[in-house]
Short mmCIF file of C-alpha atoms in Angstrom, two decimals:
data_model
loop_
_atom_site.label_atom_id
_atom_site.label_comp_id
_atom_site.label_asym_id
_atom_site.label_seq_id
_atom_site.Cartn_x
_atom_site.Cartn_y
_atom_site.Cartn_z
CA UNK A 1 -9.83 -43.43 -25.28
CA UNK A 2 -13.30 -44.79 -26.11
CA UNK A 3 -14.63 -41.60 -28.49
CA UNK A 4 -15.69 -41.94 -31.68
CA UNK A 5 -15.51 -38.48 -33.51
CA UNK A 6 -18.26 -38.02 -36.61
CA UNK A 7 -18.73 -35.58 -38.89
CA UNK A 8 -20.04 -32.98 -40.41
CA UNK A 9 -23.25 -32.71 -38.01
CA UNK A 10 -25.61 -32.20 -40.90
CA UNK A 11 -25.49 -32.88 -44.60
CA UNK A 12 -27.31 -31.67 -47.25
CA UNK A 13 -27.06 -33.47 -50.86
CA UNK A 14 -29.11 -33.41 -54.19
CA UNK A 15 -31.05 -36.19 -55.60
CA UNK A 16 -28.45 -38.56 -57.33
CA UNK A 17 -25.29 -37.41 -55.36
CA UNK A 18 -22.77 -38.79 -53.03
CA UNK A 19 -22.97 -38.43 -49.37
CA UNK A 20 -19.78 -38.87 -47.43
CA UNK A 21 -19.91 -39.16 -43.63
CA UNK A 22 -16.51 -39.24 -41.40
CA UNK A 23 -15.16 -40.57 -38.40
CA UNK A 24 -12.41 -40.87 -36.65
CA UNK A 25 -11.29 -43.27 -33.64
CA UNK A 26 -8.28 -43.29 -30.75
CA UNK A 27 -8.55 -47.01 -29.39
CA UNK A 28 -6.49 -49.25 -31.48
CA UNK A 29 -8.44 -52.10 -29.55
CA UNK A 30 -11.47 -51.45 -31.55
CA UNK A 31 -11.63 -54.43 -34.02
CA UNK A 32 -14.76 -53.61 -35.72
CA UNK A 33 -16.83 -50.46 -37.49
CA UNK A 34 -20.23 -50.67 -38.30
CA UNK A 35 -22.53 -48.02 -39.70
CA UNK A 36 -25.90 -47.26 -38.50
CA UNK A 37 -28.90 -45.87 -39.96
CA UNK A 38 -31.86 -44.35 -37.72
CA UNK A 39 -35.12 -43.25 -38.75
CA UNK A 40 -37.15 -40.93 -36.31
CA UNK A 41 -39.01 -43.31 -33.83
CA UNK A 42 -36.94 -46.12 -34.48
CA UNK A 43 -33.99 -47.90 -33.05
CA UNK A 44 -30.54 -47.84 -35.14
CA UNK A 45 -30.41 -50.20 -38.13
CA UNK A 46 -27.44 -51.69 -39.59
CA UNK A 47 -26.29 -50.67 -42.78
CA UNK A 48 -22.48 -51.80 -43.52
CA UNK A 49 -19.56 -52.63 -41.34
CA UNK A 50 -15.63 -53.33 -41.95
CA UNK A 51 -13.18 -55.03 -40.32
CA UNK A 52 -10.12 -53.57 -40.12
CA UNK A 53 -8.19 -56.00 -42.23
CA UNK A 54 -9.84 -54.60 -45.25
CA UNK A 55 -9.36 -51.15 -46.96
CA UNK A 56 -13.01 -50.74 -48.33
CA UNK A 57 -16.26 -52.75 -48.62
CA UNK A 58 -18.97 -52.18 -51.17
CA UNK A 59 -22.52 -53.35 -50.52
CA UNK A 60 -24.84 -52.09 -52.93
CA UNK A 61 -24.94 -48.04 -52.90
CA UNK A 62 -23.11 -47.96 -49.69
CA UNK A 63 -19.37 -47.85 -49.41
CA UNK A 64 -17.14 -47.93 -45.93
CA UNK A 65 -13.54 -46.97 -46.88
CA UNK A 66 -11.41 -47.67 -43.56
CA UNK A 67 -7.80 -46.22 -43.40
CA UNK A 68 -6.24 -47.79 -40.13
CA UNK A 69 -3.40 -45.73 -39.86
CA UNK A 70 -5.25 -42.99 -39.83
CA UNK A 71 -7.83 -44.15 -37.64
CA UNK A 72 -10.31 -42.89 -39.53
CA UNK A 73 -13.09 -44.63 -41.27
CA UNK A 74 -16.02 -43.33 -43.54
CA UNK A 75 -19.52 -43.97 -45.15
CA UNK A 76 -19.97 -42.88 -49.01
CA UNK A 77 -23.49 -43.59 -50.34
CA UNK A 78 -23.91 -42.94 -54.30
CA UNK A 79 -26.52 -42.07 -56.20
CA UNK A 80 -28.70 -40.50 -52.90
CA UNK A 81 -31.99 -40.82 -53.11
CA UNK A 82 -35.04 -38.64 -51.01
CA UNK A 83 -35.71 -41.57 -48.81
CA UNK A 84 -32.35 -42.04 -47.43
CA UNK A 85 -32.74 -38.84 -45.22
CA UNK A 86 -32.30 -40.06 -42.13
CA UNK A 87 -29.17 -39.67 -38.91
CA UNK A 88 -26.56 -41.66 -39.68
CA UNK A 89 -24.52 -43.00 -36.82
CA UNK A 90 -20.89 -44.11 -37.15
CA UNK A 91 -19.69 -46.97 -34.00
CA UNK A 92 -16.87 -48.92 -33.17
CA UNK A 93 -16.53 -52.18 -31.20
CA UNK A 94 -13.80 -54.75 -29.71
CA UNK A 95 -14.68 -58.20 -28.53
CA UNK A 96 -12.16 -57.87 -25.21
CA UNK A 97 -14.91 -55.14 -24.07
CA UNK A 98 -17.75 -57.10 -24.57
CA UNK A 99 -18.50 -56.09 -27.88
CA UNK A 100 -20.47 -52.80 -26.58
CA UNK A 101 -20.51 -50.52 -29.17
CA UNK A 102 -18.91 -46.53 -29.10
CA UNK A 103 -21.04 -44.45 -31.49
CA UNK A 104 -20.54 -41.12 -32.87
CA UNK A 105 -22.20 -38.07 -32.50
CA UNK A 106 -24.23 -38.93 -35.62
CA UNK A 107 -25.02 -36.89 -39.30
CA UNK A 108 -28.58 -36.16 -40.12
CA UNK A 109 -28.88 -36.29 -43.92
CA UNK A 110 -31.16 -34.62 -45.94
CA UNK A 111 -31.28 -35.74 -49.80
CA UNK A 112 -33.35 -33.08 -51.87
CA UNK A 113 -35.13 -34.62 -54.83
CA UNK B 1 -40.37 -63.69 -33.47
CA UNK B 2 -39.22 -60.95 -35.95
CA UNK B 3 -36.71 -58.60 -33.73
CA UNK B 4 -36.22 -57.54 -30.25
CA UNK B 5 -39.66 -56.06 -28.38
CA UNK B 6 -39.86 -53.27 -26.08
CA UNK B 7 -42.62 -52.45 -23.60
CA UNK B 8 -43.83 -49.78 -23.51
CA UNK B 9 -42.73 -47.66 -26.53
CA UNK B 10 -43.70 -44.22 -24.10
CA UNK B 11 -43.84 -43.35 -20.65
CA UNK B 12 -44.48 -40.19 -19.49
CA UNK B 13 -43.62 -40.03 -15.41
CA UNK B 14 -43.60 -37.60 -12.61
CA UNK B 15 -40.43 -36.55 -11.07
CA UNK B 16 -39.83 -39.01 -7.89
CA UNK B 17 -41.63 -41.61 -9.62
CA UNK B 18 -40.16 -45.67 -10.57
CA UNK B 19 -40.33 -46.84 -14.05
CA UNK B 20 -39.64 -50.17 -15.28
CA UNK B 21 -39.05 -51.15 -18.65
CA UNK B 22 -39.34 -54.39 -20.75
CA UNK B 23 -36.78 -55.80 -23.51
CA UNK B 24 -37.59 -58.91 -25.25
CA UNK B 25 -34.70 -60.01 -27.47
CA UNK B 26 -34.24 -62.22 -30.43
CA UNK B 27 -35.16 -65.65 -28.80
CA UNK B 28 -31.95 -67.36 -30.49
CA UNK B 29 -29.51 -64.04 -28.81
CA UNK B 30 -27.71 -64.93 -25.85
CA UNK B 31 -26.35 -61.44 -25.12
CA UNK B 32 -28.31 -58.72 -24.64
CA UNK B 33 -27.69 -54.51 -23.99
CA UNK B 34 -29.29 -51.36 -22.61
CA UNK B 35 -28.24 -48.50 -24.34
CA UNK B 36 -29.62 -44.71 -23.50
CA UNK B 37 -30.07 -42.09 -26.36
CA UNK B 38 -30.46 -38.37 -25.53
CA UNK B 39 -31.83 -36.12 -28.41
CA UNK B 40 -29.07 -35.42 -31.25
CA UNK B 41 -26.93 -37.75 -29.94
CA UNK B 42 -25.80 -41.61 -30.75
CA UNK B 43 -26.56 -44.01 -28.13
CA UNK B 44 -24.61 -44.60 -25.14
CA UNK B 45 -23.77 -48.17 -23.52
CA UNK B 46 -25.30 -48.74 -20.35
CA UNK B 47 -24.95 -52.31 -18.96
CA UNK B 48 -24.93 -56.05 -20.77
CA UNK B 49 -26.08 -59.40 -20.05
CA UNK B 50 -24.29 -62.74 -21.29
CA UNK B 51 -27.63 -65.12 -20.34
CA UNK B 52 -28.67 -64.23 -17.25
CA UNK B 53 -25.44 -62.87 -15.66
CA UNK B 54 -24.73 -58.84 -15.94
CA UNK B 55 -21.41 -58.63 -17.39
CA UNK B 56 -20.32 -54.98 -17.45
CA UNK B 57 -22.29 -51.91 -15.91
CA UNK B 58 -21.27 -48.43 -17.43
CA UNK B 59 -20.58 -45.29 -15.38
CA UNK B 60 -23.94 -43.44 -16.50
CA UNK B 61 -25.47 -46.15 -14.71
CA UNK B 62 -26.32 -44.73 -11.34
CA UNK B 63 -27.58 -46.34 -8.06
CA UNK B 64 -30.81 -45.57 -9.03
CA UNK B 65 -30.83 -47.82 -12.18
CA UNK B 66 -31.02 -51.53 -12.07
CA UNK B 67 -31.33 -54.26 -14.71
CA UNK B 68 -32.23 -57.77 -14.58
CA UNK B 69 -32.44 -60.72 -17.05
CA UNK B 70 -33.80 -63.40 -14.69
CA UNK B 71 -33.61 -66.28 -16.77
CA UNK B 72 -31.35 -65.83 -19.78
CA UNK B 73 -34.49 -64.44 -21.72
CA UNK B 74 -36.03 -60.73 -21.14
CA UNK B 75 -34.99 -58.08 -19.46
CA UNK B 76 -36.35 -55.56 -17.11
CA UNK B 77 -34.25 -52.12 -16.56
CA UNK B 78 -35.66 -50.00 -13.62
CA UNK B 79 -35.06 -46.42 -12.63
CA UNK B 80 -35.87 -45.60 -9.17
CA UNK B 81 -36.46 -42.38 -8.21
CA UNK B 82 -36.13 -40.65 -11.55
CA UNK B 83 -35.36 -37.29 -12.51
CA UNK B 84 -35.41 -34.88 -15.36
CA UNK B 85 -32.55 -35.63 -16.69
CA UNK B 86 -33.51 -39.45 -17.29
CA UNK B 87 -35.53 -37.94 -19.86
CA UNK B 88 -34.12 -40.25 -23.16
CA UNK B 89 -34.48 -43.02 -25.47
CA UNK B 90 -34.05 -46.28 -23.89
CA UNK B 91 -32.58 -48.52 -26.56
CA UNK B 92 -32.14 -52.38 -25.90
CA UNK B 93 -30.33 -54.83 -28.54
CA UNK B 94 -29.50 -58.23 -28.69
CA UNK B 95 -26.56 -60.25 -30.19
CA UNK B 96 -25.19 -63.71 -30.36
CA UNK B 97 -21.50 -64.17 -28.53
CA UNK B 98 -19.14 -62.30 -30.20
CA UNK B 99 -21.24 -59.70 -30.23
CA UNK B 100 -20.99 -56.40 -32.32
CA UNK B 101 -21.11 -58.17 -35.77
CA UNK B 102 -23.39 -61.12 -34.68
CA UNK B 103 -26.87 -60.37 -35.48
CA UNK B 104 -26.38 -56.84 -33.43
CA UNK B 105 -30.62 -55.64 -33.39
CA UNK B 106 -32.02 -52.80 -31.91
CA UNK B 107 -35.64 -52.58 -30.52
CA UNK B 108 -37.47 -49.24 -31.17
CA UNK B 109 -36.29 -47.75 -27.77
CA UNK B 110 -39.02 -46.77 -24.64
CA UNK B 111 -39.38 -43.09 -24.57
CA UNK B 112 -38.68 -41.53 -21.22
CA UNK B 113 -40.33 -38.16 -20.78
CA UNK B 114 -40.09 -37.14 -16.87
CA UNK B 115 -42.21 -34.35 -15.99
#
């Protein structure tokens, strides 16, 4: 199966709090998870990805936890902030497919100041 | 050469109408993709190009759609004929080999509106 599942759909979140963002995948062959970030007008922007020989990777304010037994992988930004509001787009990738990327349905965040 | 360039950024057509768009990548990318976006929903692969040679086509890519990368550099996708439902985003992105987590950019997408 090539899906990538996201949610929730749409998030709300104060000024200052954490934003978590979910997904889940089915193909094992899928050897690498980046997060996007989209503003309106613009193409998708990379934010973080994992590989799935690591549990979690910090960069800055943005955290991917990945749980590979699972098969589920997710996006925690701290300390939000107004002008992160924006749709956030989980994907997946392998190499053997040509490194085409599987996104998910995407999460349009809205950080309140 | 800051990103990857696409041309034009709308196009409003008539039903029955061809439209060609224009992708020019990172210069130093050797791999290149078409992906289509409909609103509220994450992009969806349509074909890439390793060079100049088309390496995978996806099933939303009908007869009536056609890509080229003539000489390893930009890209032209065409859709002949095109219908309301072409109405979308039209992203294009450009990698090094090995793809996904080598220099993956996106271009700001051509806006289809079909009328």
């Amino acid at each position: 199966q090539q899906q990538v599942k996201q949610s929730p759909q749409s998030l709300i979140v104060q000024k200052g709090g954490i934003s978590i963002i979910n997904c889940a995948y089915e193909n094992t062959a899928f050897d690498y998870f980046p997060w996007y970030q989209q503003f309106p007008g613009k193409g998708p922007a990379l934010l973080i990805a994992i590989r799935p020989d690591v549990s979690e990777k910090k960069e800055g304010r943005f955290t991917i936890s990945f749980n590979k037994s699972a098969k589920q992988f997710s996006l925690h930004i701290m300390d939000s902030q107004p002008g992160d509001s924006a749709t956030y787009f989980c994907a997946a990738s392998s190499e053997t497919s040509g490194s085409r990327l599987t996104f998910g349905e995407g999460t349009q965040l809205t950080v309140n100041p | 050469d800051t990103g990857v360039s696409q041309d034009p950024r709308h196009k409003i057509t008539k039903r029955g109408q061809n439209v060609t768009f224009r992708c020019d990548p990172i210069s130093e990318h050797n791999r290149l993709y078409w992906y289509r976006q409909t609103l509220g929903q994450g992009p969806e692969f349509l074909t890439y190009f390793q060079n100049e040679a088309q390496l995978e086509k996806s099933r939303l890519l009908s007869d009536r759609f056609s890509a080229e990368r003539p000489k390893g550099s930009f890209s032209t996708l065409e859709i002949q004929r095109t219908e309301q439902g072409d109405s979308a985003m039209y992203l294009c992105a450009s990698s090094f080999t090995g793809g996904a987590n080598y220099g993956y950019t996106f271009g700001s997408g051509t806006r289809l509106t079909v009328v």
